[in-house]
Short mmCIF file of C-alpha atoms and ligand atoms in Angstrom, two decimals:
data_model
loop_
_atom_site.label_atom_id
_atom_site.label_comp_id
_atom_site.label_asym_id
_atom_site.label_seq_id
_atom_site.Cartn_x
_atom_site.Cartn_y
_atom_site.Cartn_z
CA MET A 1 -30.10 -15.51 -16.99
CA GLN A 2 -27.31 -18.05 -16.92
CA ILE A 3 -25.31 -18.59 -13.78
CA GLU A 4 -22.53 -21.10 -13.40
CA ILE A 5 -23.20 -23.26 -10.38
CA HIS A 6 -21.12 -26.00 -8.81
CA ARG A 7 -23.27 -28.90 -7.79
CA ASN A 8 -20.57 -30.77 -5.90
CA GLY A 9 -19.29 -27.74 -4.00
CA GLU A 10 -19.75 -27.07 -0.31
CA VAL A 11 -21.84 -23.93 -0.84
CA PRO A 12 -25.63 -24.53 -1.07
CA LEU A 13 -27.08 -23.89 -4.54
CA SER A 14 -29.43 -21.13 -3.36
CA LYS A 15 -26.45 -19.36 -1.77
CA GLN A 16 -24.45 -19.65 -5.01
CA ILE A 17 -27.33 -18.16 -7.01
CA TYR A 18 -27.79 -15.41 -4.43
CA GLN A 19 -24.05 -14.61 -4.46
CA SER A 20 -23.82 -14.53 -8.27
CA ILE A 21 -26.76 -12.15 -8.52
CA VAL A 22 -25.33 -9.89 -5.78
CA ASP A 23 -21.97 -9.81 -7.57
CA ARG A 24 -23.63 -8.92 -10.85
CA ILE A 25 -25.70 -6.17 -9.29
CA ARG A 26 -22.76 -4.70 -7.40
CA SER A 27 -20.53 -4.71 -10.44
CA GLY A 28 -23.18 -3.14 -12.66
CA LEU A 29 -23.50 -6.18 -14.93
CA LEU A 30 -27.15 -6.29 -13.85
CA GLN A 31 -28.39 -2.73 -13.86
CA GLU A 32 -30.88 -1.15 -11.53
CA GLY A 33 -34.45 -1.57 -12.69
CA ILE A 34 -33.79 -4.51 -14.99
CA GLN A 35 -36.28 -7.36 -14.90
CA LEU A 36 -35.04 -10.72 -13.66
CA PRO A 37 -36.48 -14.06 -14.76
CA SER A 38 -39.37 -15.40 -12.68
CA VAL A 39 -38.48 -18.06 -10.10
CA ARG A 40 -40.02 -20.67 -12.40
CA GLU A 41 -37.90 -19.51 -15.36
CA LEU A 42 -34.80 -19.32 -13.18
CA SER A 43 -35.25 -22.83 -11.81
CA LYS A 44 -35.70 -24.13 -15.38
CA GLN A 45 -32.72 -22.21 -16.78
CA LEU A 46 -30.38 -23.36 -14.03
CA GLY A 47 -31.77 -26.86 -13.56
CA VAL A 48 -32.43 -26.29 -9.84
CA SER A 49 -35.58 -26.90 -7.80
CA LEU A 50 -38.22 -24.24 -7.45
CA VAL A 51 -37.50 -24.13 -3.70
CA THR A 52 -33.83 -23.30 -4.37
CA ALA A 53 -34.74 -20.45 -6.73
CA VAL A 54 -37.33 -19.11 -4.29
CA ARG A 55 -34.79 -19.21 -1.43
CA ALA A 56 -32.23 -17.26 -3.45
CA TYR A 57 -34.79 -14.59 -4.42
CA GLN A 58 -36.10 -14.37 -0.86
CA GLN A 59 -32.63 -13.64 0.50
CA LEU A 60 -32.02 -11.08 -2.25
CA GLU A 61 -35.31 -9.37 -1.47
CA GLN A 62 -34.74 -9.39 2.29
CA GLU A 63 -31.38 -7.74 1.80
CA GLY A 64 -32.79 -5.09 -0.50
CA PHE A 65 -31.15 -6.14 -3.77
CA ILE A 66 -34.33 -6.95 -5.68
CA THR A 67 -37.98 -6.15 -5.48
CA SER A 68 -41.04 -8.12 -6.59
CA ILE A 69 -44.04 -6.29 -7.93
CA GLN A 70 -47.25 -8.26 -8.08
CA GLY A 71 -48.43 -8.84 -11.62
CA LYS A 72 -45.26 -7.33 -13.08
CA GLY A 73 -42.28 -9.40 -12.00
CA THR A 74 -39.00 -9.24 -10.13
CA PHE A 75 -36.60 -6.36 -10.65
CA VAL A 76 -33.17 -5.23 -9.54
CA LYS A 77 -34.00 -2.62 -6.94
CA GLU A 78 -33.44 0.97 -7.90
CA LYS A 79 -31.69 2.73 -5.09
CA ILE A 80 -31.25 6.15 -6.54
CA LYS A 81 -34.25 6.74 -8.77
CA ALA A 82 -37.70 6.58 -7.24
CA GLU A 83 -39.45 3.39 -8.27
CA GLU A 84 -42.30 5.31 -9.93
CA GLU A 85 -39.81 7.00 -12.22
CA ARG A 86 -38.88 3.68 -13.78
CA LYS A 87 -39.39 3.78 -17.50
CA GLU A 88 -41.37 0.88 -18.94
CA GLU A 89 -39.08 0.40 -21.93
CA SER A 90 -35.95 -0.04 -19.80
CA LEU A 91 -37.71 -2.67 -17.73
CA SER A 92 -38.55 -5.22 -20.35
CA TYR A 93 -36.80 -8.56 -20.04
CA ASN A 94 -33.70 -8.47 -22.15
CA TRP A 95 -33.03 -11.61 -24.26
CA GLN A 96 -29.28 -10.90 -24.02
CA LEU A 97 -29.41 -11.95 -20.38
CA SER A 98 -30.07 -15.52 -21.53
CA VAL A 99 -26.64 -15.68 -23.22
CA GLN A 100 -24.42 -17.44 -20.72
CA ASP A 101 -21.34 -15.62 -19.60
CA TYR A 102 -18.57 -16.52 -17.19
CA LEU A 103 -18.24 -13.12 -15.60
CA PRO A 104 -19.65 -13.42 -12.11
CA ARG A 105 -18.50 -9.91 -11.30
CA SER A 106 -16.34 -7.17 -12.67
CA GLN A 107 -15.52 -4.45 -10.20
CA PHE A 108 -13.55 -2.49 -12.76
CA ALA A 109 -16.54 -2.08 -15.00
CA ARG A 110 -18.16 -0.33 -12.06
CA PHE A 111 -15.44 1.79 -10.58
CA HIS A 112 -13.17 2.74 -13.44
CA MET A 113 -13.64 6.08 -15.09
CA VAL A 114 -16.84 7.07 -13.33
CA PRO A 115 -17.65 10.71 -14.02
CA GLU A 116 -17.46 11.93 -10.41
CA LYS A 117 -15.19 14.84 -9.74
CA ILE A 118 -13.30 13.53 -6.75
CA HIS A 119 -11.89 10.11 -7.37
CA LEU A 120 -10.73 8.40 -4.24
CA SER A 121 -11.73 5.06 -5.72
CA SER A 122 -9.18 3.90 -8.27
CA SER A 123 -5.70 3.04 -7.17
CA MET A 124 -3.86 5.23 -9.68
CA ILE A 125 -1.14 7.87 -9.68
CA ASP A 126 -1.82 11.51 -10.47
CA PRO A 127 -0.68 11.85 -14.12
CA GLY A 128 1.21 14.99 -13.06
CA LEU A 129 3.57 12.77 -11.04
CA LEU A 130 4.44 10.46 -13.95
CA PRO A 131 7.13 11.02 -16.61
CA ASN A 132 4.67 11.62 -19.44
CA ARG A 133 6.75 14.21 -21.22
CA PHE A 134 9.80 11.98 -21.50
CA LEU A 135 7.77 8.99 -22.68
CA GLU A 136 5.89 11.11 -25.20
CA GLN A 137 9.24 12.22 -26.70
CA GLU A 138 10.47 8.64 -26.72
CA ILE A 139 7.41 7.53 -28.67
CA HIS A 140 7.95 10.31 -31.23
CA LYS A 141 11.59 9.31 -31.52
CA MET A 142 10.72 5.64 -31.92
CA LEU A 143 8.30 6.43 -34.71
CA SER A 144 10.71 8.68 -36.57
CA ASP A 145 13.77 6.39 -36.13
CA ASN A 146 11.85 3.26 -36.99
CA PRO A 147 8.63 4.10 -38.85
CA ARG A 148 8.04 0.39 -39.43
CA ILE A 149 7.69 -0.35 -35.75
CA LEU A 150 3.92 -0.38 -36.10
CA SER A 151 4.05 -2.90 -38.92
CA GLN A 152 5.97 -5.50 -36.91
CA TYR A 153 5.09 -8.11 -34.35
CA GLY A 154 7.41 -8.11 -31.39
CA GLU A 155 8.61 -11.22 -29.62
CA ILE A 156 5.75 -12.99 -27.84
CA GLN A 157 7.80 -13.13 -24.65
CA GLY A 158 8.48 -9.41 -24.82
CA ASP A 159 11.15 -7.27 -26.42
CA VAL A 160 14.57 -8.65 -25.49
CA GLU A 161 16.06 -5.22 -24.87
CA LEU A 162 13.25 -4.43 -22.44
CA ARG A 163 13.63 -7.79 -20.71
CA ARG A 164 17.33 -7.03 -20.18
CA ALA A 165 16.50 -3.61 -18.74
CA ILE A 166 13.87 -5.15 -16.45
CA TYR A 167 16.31 -7.83 -15.35
CA GLU A 168 18.70 -5.10 -14.15
CA TYR A 169 15.88 -3.15 -12.55
CA LEU A 170 14.57 -6.18 -10.63
CA LYS A 171 18.11 -7.07 -9.56
CA GLY A 172 18.24 -3.61 -7.93
CA PHE A 173 15.67 -4.70 -5.36
CA GLY A 174 16.69 -8.30 -5.11
CA VAL A 175 14.32 -10.21 -7.36
CA PRO A 176 16.45 -12.97 -8.85
CA THR A 177 15.77 -13.82 -12.48
CA THR A 178 17.24 -13.78 -15.97
CA PRO A 179 15.95 -12.06 -19.12
CA GLU A 180 14.91 -15.55 -20.30
CA ASN A 181 12.59 -15.98 -17.31
CA ILE A 182 10.79 -12.71 -17.84
CA LEU A 183 7.49 -12.50 -19.69
CA VAL A 184 6.21 -9.04 -20.63
CA THR A 185 2.45 -8.85 -20.15
CA SER A 186 -0.17 -6.21 -20.84
CA GLY A 187 -0.21 -4.99 -17.24
CA SER A 188 -0.02 -7.33 -14.29
CA GLN A 189 -3.78 -7.80 -14.65
CA GLN A 190 -2.95 -9.89 -17.70
CA GLY A 191 -0.35 -11.76 -15.66
CA ILE A 192 -3.05 -12.80 -13.17
CA ASP A 193 -5.36 -13.75 -16.01
CA LEU A 194 -2.69 -15.83 -17.81
CA ILE A 195 -1.94 -17.75 -14.61
CA ALA A 196 -5.64 -18.33 -13.94
CA ARG A 197 -6.49 -19.46 -17.47
CA THR A 198 -3.46 -21.79 -17.49
CA PHE A 199 -3.73 -23.35 -14.03
CA VAL A 200 -7.21 -22.76 -12.60
CA GLY A 201 -10.33 -24.63 -13.63
CA PRO A 202 -13.77 -25.03 -12.02
CA GLY A 203 -13.50 -26.18 -8.41
CA ASP A 204 -9.72 -25.70 -8.09
CA VAL A 205 -8.89 -24.17 -4.74
CA VAL A 206 -7.37 -20.69 -4.79
CA VAL A 207 -6.45 -18.99 -1.52
CA MET A 208 -6.73 -15.22 -1.41
CA GLU A 209 -6.17 -12.69 1.33
CA THR A 210 -9.26 -10.96 2.61
CA PRO A 211 -9.60 -8.16 1.77
CA THR A 212 -7.74 -8.24 -1.53
CA TYR A 213 -7.38 -6.64 -4.96
CA PRO A 214 -10.81 -6.78 -6.68
CA GLY A 215 -9.39 -7.39 -10.17
CA ALA A 216 -7.84 -10.68 -9.01
CA ILE A 217 -11.09 -11.84 -7.38
CA ASP A 218 -12.90 -11.19 -10.66
CA VAL A 219 -10.41 -13.33 -12.59
CA PHE A 220 -10.43 -16.32 -10.22
CA ARG A 221 -14.21 -16.20 -9.83
CA GLY A 222 -14.49 -16.13 -13.60
CA ARG A 223 -12.51 -19.39 -13.79
CA GLY A 224 -14.96 -21.07 -11.42
CA ALA A 225 -12.33 -21.43 -8.68
CA THR A 226 -13.31 -22.35 -5.17
CA ILE A 227 -11.92 -19.36 -3.33
CA LEU A 228 -10.89 -19.67 0.29
CA SER A 229 -9.90 -16.57 2.16
CA VAL A 230 -7.31 -15.81 4.82
CA PRO A 231 -7.49 -12.54 6.78
CA VAL A 232 -4.77 -9.92 6.68
CA ASP A 233 -3.56 -8.11 9.79
CA LYS A 234 -0.93 -5.40 10.09
CA ASP A 235 1.80 -8.02 9.43
CA GLY A 236 0.18 -9.37 6.29
CA MET A 237 -1.57 -12.67 5.63
CA ARG A 238 -2.38 -14.68 8.81
CA ILE A 239 -0.14 -17.68 8.25
CA ASP A 240 -1.59 -19.62 11.22
CA ILE A 241 -5.01 -19.52 9.54
CA LEU A 242 -3.49 -20.38 6.17
CA GLN A 243 -1.78 -23.41 7.69
CA ASN A 244 -5.07 -24.69 9.15
CA LEU A 245 -6.79 -24.19 5.86
CA CYS A 246 -4.06 -25.98 3.91
CA ASP A 247 -4.28 -28.94 6.33
CA LYS A 248 -7.88 -29.45 5.19
CA HIS A 249 -7.89 -28.35 1.54
CA LYS A 250 -5.11 -28.46 -0.98
CA PRO A 251 -4.90 -25.12 -2.74
CA LYS A 252 -3.42 -24.96 -6.18
CA ILE A 253 -2.58 -21.29 -5.90
CA ILE A 254 -2.07 -18.80 -3.08
CA TYR A 255 -2.44 -15.22 -4.27
CA THR A 256 -0.80 -12.57 -2.10
CA ILE A 257 0.14 -8.89 -2.21
CA PRO A 258 2.78 -8.97 0.54
CA THR A 259 4.11 -5.44 0.15
CA PHE A 260 1.86 -2.41 0.69
CA HIS A 261 -1.09 -4.68 0.34
CA ASN A 262 -4.04 -3.49 -1.70
CA PRO A 263 -6.32 -2.38 -0.03
CA THR A 264 -4.99 -2.38 3.57
CA GLY A 265 -1.42 -1.12 3.02
CA ALA A 266 -0.07 -3.92 5.28
CA VAL A 267 3.44 -5.28 4.78
CA MET A 268 4.01 -8.99 5.35
CA THR A 269 6.90 -9.61 7.74
CA SER A 270 9.98 -11.52 6.58
CA LYS A 271 9.08 -14.34 8.97
CA ARG A 272 5.63 -14.76 7.45
CA ARG A 273 7.08 -14.61 3.93
CA ARG A 274 9.39 -17.52 4.83
CA GLN A 275 6.52 -19.46 6.43
CA LEU A 276 4.30 -18.91 3.41
CA LEU A 277 6.97 -20.25 1.09
CA ASP A 278 7.51 -23.26 3.37
CA ILE A 279 3.80 -24.08 3.20
CA ALA A 280 3.77 -23.77 -0.60
CA GLN A 281 6.79 -26.07 -0.82
CA SER A 282 5.30 -28.64 1.53
CA ILE A 283 2.01 -28.90 -0.36
CA GLN A 284 3.53 -28.25 -3.81
CA CYS A 285 1.40 -25.30 -4.74
CA LEU A 286 2.09 -22.01 -6.51
CA ILE A 287 2.32 -18.58 -4.92
CA ILE A 288 1.44 -15.50 -6.95
CA GLU A 289 3.41 -12.62 -5.47
CA ASP A 290 1.76 -9.50 -6.85
CA ASP A 291 4.09 -6.58 -6.22
CA PRO A 292 3.02 -3.34 -7.91
CA CYS A 293 4.21 -0.92 -5.22
CA ASN A 294 7.36 -2.07 -3.41
CA GLU A 295 9.21 1.01 -4.71
CA ILE A 296 6.71 3.34 -3.03
CA TYR A 297 7.86 3.23 0.60
CA PHE A 298 7.71 6.23 2.96
CA ASN A 299 10.12 5.24 5.71
CA LYS A 300 12.17 2.11 5.46
CA LYS A 301 12.44 -0.23 2.50
CA PRO A 302 10.07 -3.22 2.69
CA PRO A 303 11.45 -6.74 3.34
CA ALA A 304 12.89 -8.77 0.48
CA SER A 305 10.39 -10.36 -1.91
CA ILE A 306 9.19 -13.94 -1.41
CA LYS A 307 10.61 -14.61 -4.88
CA LYS A 308 14.08 -13.91 -3.52
CA MET A 309 13.82 -16.92 -1.18
CA ASP A 310 12.29 -19.22 -3.80
CA HIS A 311 14.73 -21.83 -5.12
CA ASN A 312 12.25 -24.34 -6.52
CA GLY A 313 10.04 -22.25 -8.78
CA HIS A 314 7.01 -22.01 -6.49
CA VAL A 315 6.64 -18.26 -6.80
CA ILE A 316 5.30 -16.48 -9.85
CA TYR A 317 6.31 -12.88 -9.35
CA LEU A 318 4.30 -10.03 -10.91
CA LYS A 319 5.54 -6.47 -11.18
CA GLY A 320 3.19 -3.98 -12.79
CA LEU A 321 4.60 -0.68 -13.97
CA SER A 322 1.28 1.16 -13.78
CA LYS A 323 1.84 2.49 -10.27
CA THR A 324 5.28 3.84 -10.96
CA LEU A 325 5.62 4.63 -14.64
CA ALA A 326 2.81 4.62 -17.15
CA PRO A 327 -0.51 2.77 -16.81
CA GLY A 328 -1.32 3.70 -20.41
CA CYS A 329 1.66 1.69 -21.73
CA ARG A 330 0.01 -1.42 -20.24
CA ILE A 331 3.25 -3.11 -19.32
CA GLY A 332 3.62 -5.67 -16.60
CA ILE A 333 6.33 -8.20 -15.84
CA LEU A 334 5.87 -11.85 -14.96
CA VAL A 335 8.81 -13.82 -13.57
CA ALA A 336 8.62 -17.60 -13.36
CA SER A 337 10.76 -20.59 -14.19
CA GLY A 338 10.75 -24.09 -15.67
CA SER A 339 7.68 -25.59 -17.22
CA ILE A 340 5.44 -23.15 -15.34
CA PHE A 341 7.09 -20.36 -17.33
CA ASN A 342 6.81 -22.24 -20.63
CA ARG A 343 3.11 -22.86 -20.15
CA LEU A 344 2.49 -19.20 -19.30
CA LEU A 345 4.38 -18.18 -22.42
CA ALA A 346 2.11 -20.45 -24.47
CA ALA A 347 -0.91 -18.84 -22.81
CA LYS A 348 0.42 -15.39 -23.73
CA ALA A 349 0.73 -16.52 -27.36
CA ASN A 350 -2.87 -17.76 -27.33
CA THR A 351 -4.09 -14.53 -25.79
CA ASP A 352 -2.51 -11.78 -27.89
CA LEU A 353 0.73 -12.90 -29.60
CA GLY A 354 2.70 -10.41 -27.52
CA SER A 355 2.29 -6.93 -26.07
CA PRO A 356 2.62 -3.85 -28.32
CA LEU A 357 6.21 -3.20 -29.33
CA LEU A 358 5.93 0.59 -29.43
CA THR A 359 5.15 1.01 -25.74
CA GLN A 360 7.68 -1.63 -24.73
CA LYS A 361 10.44 0.14 -26.62
CA SER A 362 9.41 3.56 -25.35
CA ILE A 363 10.14 2.82 -21.68
CA ILE A 364 13.55 1.16 -22.09
CA ARG A 365 15.71 4.30 -21.96
CA PHE A 366 13.89 5.59 -18.91
CA ILE A 367 14.28 2.35 -16.97
CA ASN A 368 17.90 1.95 -18.03
CA SER A 369 18.94 5.39 -16.83
CA LYS A 370 19.30 7.15 -13.50
CA ARG A 371 16.04 8.92 -14.38
CA MET A 372 14.01 5.99 -13.06
CA MET A 373 15.55 6.11 -9.59
CA ASP A 374 15.29 9.93 -9.44
CA HIS A 375 11.67 9.73 -10.48
CA LEU A 376 10.89 7.09 -7.82
CA LYS A 377 12.48 9.25 -5.17
CA LYS A 378 10.30 12.23 -6.14
CA LEU A 379 7.23 10.02 -6.35
CA ARG A 380 7.79 8.73 -2.81
CA THR A 381 8.10 12.28 -1.48
CA ALA A 382 4.99 13.52 -3.30
CA LEU A 383 2.88 10.55 -2.19
CA ARG A 384 4.09 10.78 1.36
CA ILE A 385 2.90 14.40 1.49
CA ARG A 386 -0.53 13.34 0.20
CA ARG A 387 -0.74 10.46 2.65
CA ASP A 388 0.13 12.78 5.54
CA LEU A 389 -2.47 15.28 4.40
CA VAL A 390 -5.17 12.59 4.37
CA LEU A 391 -4.11 11.33 7.81
CA GLU A 392 -4.21 14.83 9.22
CA LEU A 393 -7.63 15.56 7.73
CA LEU A 394 -9.01 12.29 9.03
CA SER A 395 -7.68 12.82 12.51
CA HIS A 396 -9.26 16.29 12.62
CA HIS A 397 -12.58 15.65 10.93
CA SER A 398 -13.56 12.00 11.12
CA PRO A 399 -16.13 11.02 13.74
CA GLU A 400 -15.39 8.67 16.61
CA GLY A 401 -15.64 5.00 15.74
CA ILE A 402 -13.76 5.28 12.43
CA SER A 403 -10.26 3.82 12.47
CA TRP A 404 -7.36 3.14 10.11
CA VAL A 405 -3.85 1.78 10.04
CA ILE A 406 -1.20 4.18 8.76
CA PRO A 407 0.12 2.89 5.42
CA GLU A 408 3.94 2.96 5.28
CA GLY A 409 3.86 2.90 1.49
CA GLY A 410 1.67 2.25 -1.52
CA LEU A 411 -1.36 4.22 -2.60
CA ASN A 412 -4.23 3.27 -0.33
CA LEU A 413 -5.70 3.77 3.08
CA TRP A 414 -8.23 1.33 4.50
CA LEU A 415 -10.91 2.77 6.76
CA SER A 416 -12.76 0.61 9.29
CA LEU A 417 -16.32 1.68 10.01
CA PRO A 418 -18.63 0.78 12.89
CA SER A 419 -20.23 -2.62 12.31
CA TRP A 420 -23.70 -1.16 11.66
CA MET A 421 -22.45 1.12 8.88
CA ASP A 422 -22.63 0.00 5.23
CA SER A 423 -20.02 1.44 2.86
CA ASN A 424 -22.21 0.65 -0.18
CA HIS A 425 -24.84 2.93 1.26
CA LEU A 426 -22.23 5.60 2.00
CA LEU A 427 -21.11 5.40 -1.61
CA VAL A 428 -24.61 6.28 -2.83
CA GLU A 429 -24.47 9.39 -0.63
CA ALA A 430 -20.91 10.18 -1.72
CA LYS A 431 -21.77 10.00 -5.41
CA LYS A 432 -24.47 12.60 -4.89
CA GLN A 433 -21.62 14.86 -3.84
CA GLN A 434 -19.35 13.99 -6.76
CA LEU A 435 -17.12 11.73 -4.70
CA THR A 436 -16.16 8.08 -5.10
CA PHE A 437 -14.24 5.56 -3.00
CA LEU A 438 -14.03 1.79 -3.13
CA PRO A 439 -16.48 0.02 -0.82
CA GLY A 440 -15.02 -2.89 1.14
CA SER A 441 -17.44 -5.35 -0.48
CA ALA A 442 -15.49 -5.03 -3.77
CA CYS A 443 -12.43 -6.42 -1.98
CA SER A 444 -14.07 -9.42 -0.31
CA PRO A 445 -13.35 -12.66 -2.10
CA VAL A 446 -15.85 -14.77 -0.16
CA GLU A 447 -17.79 -13.20 2.67
CA GLN A 448 -20.13 -10.21 2.58
CA GLU A 449 -18.17 -7.34 4.04
CA ASN A 450 -19.61 -3.84 4.18
CA HIS A 451 -17.82 -2.15 7.06
CA HIS A 452 -14.72 -0.89 5.33
CA LEU A 453 -13.80 1.40 2.52
CA ARG A 454 -10.63 2.15 0.58
CA ILE A 455 -9.37 5.63 -0.10
CA CYS A 456 -6.67 6.16 -2.68
CA TYR A 457 -4.55 9.24 -1.87
CA SER A 458 -2.30 9.13 -4.92
CA TYR A 459 -4.60 10.26 -7.72
CA MET A 460 -6.12 13.55 -6.64
CA ASN A 461 -4.13 16.73 -6.07
CA GLU A 462 -3.98 18.21 -2.58
CA GLU A 463 -6.90 20.55 -3.11
CA LEU A 464 -9.26 17.83 -4.30
CA LEU A 465 -7.97 15.44 -1.64
CA THR A 466 -8.84 18.01 1.02
CA GLN A 467 -12.27 18.51 -0.49
CA GLY A 468 -12.83 14.77 -0.82
CA ILE A 469 -11.80 13.79 2.70
CA THR A 470 -13.78 16.63 4.27
CA THR A 471 -16.87 15.63 2.29
CA LEU A 472 -16.40 12.01 3.29
CA CYS A 473 -16.11 12.97 6.95
CA ASN A 474 -19.29 15.03 6.67
CA ILE A 475 -21.09 12.05 5.19
CA LEU A 476 -19.84 9.87 8.05
CA HIS A 477 -21.02 12.42 10.64
CA ALA A 478 -24.43 12.62 8.97
CA GLU A 479 -24.72 8.83 8.97
CA ILE A 480 -23.92 8.67 12.67
CA SER A 481 -26.39 11.46 13.51
CA SER A 482 -29.20 9.79 11.60
CA LYS A 483 -28.47 6.48 13.38
CA LYS A 484 -28.57 8.27 16.75
CA MET A 485 -31.89 9.85 15.81
CA SER A 486 -33.46 6.61 14.68
CA ASP A 487 -32.18 4.79 17.80
CA ALA A 488 -33.71 7.52 19.95
CA THR A 489 -37.10 7.50 18.17
CA PRO A 490 -39.66 5.67 20.36
CA TYR A 491 -41.16 2.59 18.77
CA PHE A 492 -45.01 2.55 18.82
C1 PLP B 1 -2.48 -5.46 -6.55
C2 PLP B 1 -2.71 -5.13 -7.98
N1 PLP B 1 -2.41 -6.04 -8.93
C3 PLP B 1 -2.60 -5.79 -10.23
C4 PLP B 1 -3.13 -4.59 -10.65
C5 PLP B 1 -3.32 -4.35 -12.12
O1 PLP B 1 -2.43 -3.40 -12.58
P1 PLP B 1 -1.87 -3.27 -14.06
O2 PLP B 1 -2.55 -4.31 -14.90
O3 PLP B 1 -2.19 -1.89 -14.48
O4 PLP B 1 -0.41 -3.55 -13.95
C6 PLP B 1 -3.46 -3.61 -9.72
C7 PLP B 1 -4.08 -2.35 -10.14
O5 PLP B 1 -4.60 -1.60 -9.37
C8 PLP B 1 -3.24 -3.89 -8.34
O6 PLP B 1 -3.52 -2.98 -7.39
#
């Protein structure tokens, strides 16, 4: 097994090894039951002392991630299957594990498209609330009007007609740009990746909110960044903590989701937005403003974007269209300026020579017309109803000790659990009942955090939402009862 370790970093080597293995187990890159190298092999492979390797394995074993069987070896612990059921052939050490990769974790590999019936895990919109019919007709029309569309490359920067439409759309909610400063990406996930591969190398400091969007953690971890985290409260990123951190370390990038933050739903106040930009200007670093959901507000419109206040090109603004229009089109927008923009454009060329023309063309008429605004209005109403349903169910059925902050927009609700409760364990129980949610650990960029979970209320219809939230509440009640029982059992 190959793990990238940073010898000059502040984190002890055994802790780095421990963390990498935990990440790989949690993201499914290391599957349950698989054999790990012996401590001797591990110390040789990674060029660390035997003591370091032993320490890492000891911590993993103490925390129940791995198990050592005398005479057989060390294995990723199987939580669901009984250990005796383990099949010999699936245990054998797999040579492929010795091929070094740079993927310390990938939460999407674990949580996307799992076969459970009730999906409260992925932050997606119910397909029934998206304009599929219109886009389907547009694609047919595109293909019949211009059958050669599939035999052409589009512009690397993105189709100019689409960039003009996006320019108008962004102007509508005050994001200043020009069609020349827009780069069309394959979803905003690619935007994050392009920024990371262009500007982040091993040891570069990236500041992230905690909790945050798992897909961004995966990308920055994969670049070997030193990630520092700043907590989020109901008003967004804690700027006082950020300021302290920036006094000691010089981040290259600050990644934020200021509006309907994923996963907490928090909205950063205008004052904090201003302060954040001031910090970035004073230390000359970049801000990534990831903004997939600002259109999905339930009461008042959110404050103006940070990009709107940015006059010196510090903010790279990302707007994905997956939460409002069509995740399958894989279209995201990146707005930047100056040489930062030019370098990102070069990175896009290196990555894929441009996003598919067919899907770019197919959304132009929708965005350009009144249809888009009408659709957003309906989407807000539908999602507000689902959010209210979830809030009502939680307030009726959830046990004492569980709390949440009401999201004023976006797709997610963040539940806080008692400190003894582990959302990874709850997930194992939930899956037995055909239910998934996102455990808080997936959203923690640095620290181990198991006392939260994210529920997405936008994907399931009302019937399945009701079923899902009631099941979740039952699981929470059962967990609390079994804790009470074990606390009450006398210890002999
Ligand atoms: C905050 C945030 N950024 C980026 C993405 C990636 O979205 P896409 O690549 O589909 O635009 C997501 C998806 O859930 C997200 O929640």
